[in-house]
């Protein structure tokens, strides 16, 4: 497994390996955990070689403090990746990714007006900038994204369509801690007590799914919000039940589309997201 930091080295290495147009790609911001590793393992199974990028992308952070405290653990990341069969770890610096400031403005219409798009202005524009830049560098045949970032996945798929990129986007299941808490690099920033209490988020989502049959969408929305907010460590920013294509809030359980409940919760200063398919 090679650690590379420049686009030149990356493209030379892919060529040396004779793997052009056969690359599986897993973009990450590092501080890797079993959630990331599951994406990498799936990619290794399905591609000739796998490139994992580690880059904390400044353009997708709408909160300077969040960017500053985002965990950076390259050495440990390398240890976790070594046994997976990943061929290349690409860890560029910001100048390498953005030799010039990226001034592109994407338009994702309604997709970016809800949930993460609404609460983190500019976030998805930054995601689209970095993912399109990285795709341009890695030129993957397939790229792997976690369903934990459900709206991000929809945005990336939409971007690929808009730019007509020759890459298949592969969605991957949410990996959870034993407690049910969705794995996240940000979990590392929680105290032990906060982390224990954060498990209430997924517990509530699972329970909501059981309660679906006897309750309206609005009743479930209210119940989830109240139940999580009752925990003194947790503060719900939003909980919405949306259709899985346009990501617009739904009013009833009619079977015309799959419904997904998406939540963002502050645990102290740390913002956590999760979702569940109803
Ligand atoms: P990040 O490093 O947080 O930008 O995440 C990199 C990729 O890993 C994204 O596609 C995430 O959706 C995915 N990912 C993060 N956490 C999980 C998880 N718990 N389960 C599955 N995929 C995840």
Tab-separated table of C-alpha atoms and ligand atoms in Angstrom, residues 27-30 33 35-36 38-39 70 144-149 152 172-176 182-185, ligand 1:
chain	number	residue	atom	x	y	z
A	27	UNK	CA	-13.212	9.375	-0.613
A	28	UNK	CA	-12.873	10.122	3.119
A	29	UNK	CA	-11.800	12.839	5.500
A	30	UNK	CA	-9.735	10.368	7.542
A	33	UNK	CA	-13.358	3.738	11.652
A	35	UNK	CA	-17.724	2.393	8.753
A	36	UNK	CA	-15.061	3.621	6.337
A	38	UNK	CA	-16.527	-1.516	5.270
A	39	UNK	CA	-16.641	0.748	2.183
A	70	UNK	CA	-11.953	17.669	13.045
A	144	UNK	CA	-18.300	4.206	-2.684
A	145	UNK	CA	-20.395	6.373	-0.376
A	146	UNK	CA	-22.030	5.575	2.956
A	147	UNK	CA	-25.794	5.771	3.439
A	148	UNK	CA	-25.069	7.411	6.771
A	149	UNK	CA	-24.678	10.629	4.785
A	152	UNK	CA	-24.741	13.638	0.464
A	172	UNK	CA	-23.037	1.307	1.300
A	173	UNK	CA	-24.920	0.358	4.483
A	174	UNK	CA	-24.580	2.313	7.744
A	175	UNK	CA	-22.156	0.681	10.181
A	176	UNK	CA	-23.009	1.152	13.854
A	182	UNK	CA	-23.870	5.348	13.832
A	183	UNK	CA	-20.102	5.307	13.526
A	184	UNK	CA	-18.610	8.721	12.846
A	185	UNK	CA	-15.201	10.333	13.116
B	1	LIG	P1	-16.227	11.038	5.986
B	1	LIG	O1	-14.814	10.682	6.253
B	1	LIG	O2	-17.035	11.259	7.219
B	1	LIG	O3	-16.374	12.104	4.953
B	1	LIG	O4	-16.892	9.745	5.336
B	1	LIG	C1	-16.340	9.143	4.198
B	1	LIG	C2	-17.327	8.142	3.669
B	1	LIG	O5	-17.573	7.144	4.658
B	1	LIG	C3	-18.685	8.773	3.333
B	1	LIG	O6	-19.170	8.192	2.141
B	1	LIG	C4	-19.518	8.390	4.519
B	1	LIG	O7	-20.900	8.307	4.215
B	1	LIG	C5	-18.959	7.022	4.849
B	1	LIG	N1	-19.265	6.691	6.248
B	1	LIG	C6	-18.979	7.429	7.346
B	1	LIG	N2	-19.466	6.832	8.452
B	1	LIG	C7	-20.089	5.710	8.037
B	1	LIG	C8	-20.809	4.678	8.704
B	1	LIG	N3	-20.998	4.675	10.013
B	1	LIG	N4	-21.299	3.668	7.955
B	1	LIG	C9	-21.132	3.654	6.601
B	1	LIG	N5	-20.472	4.600	5.923
B	1	LIG	C10	-19.965	5.617	6.615
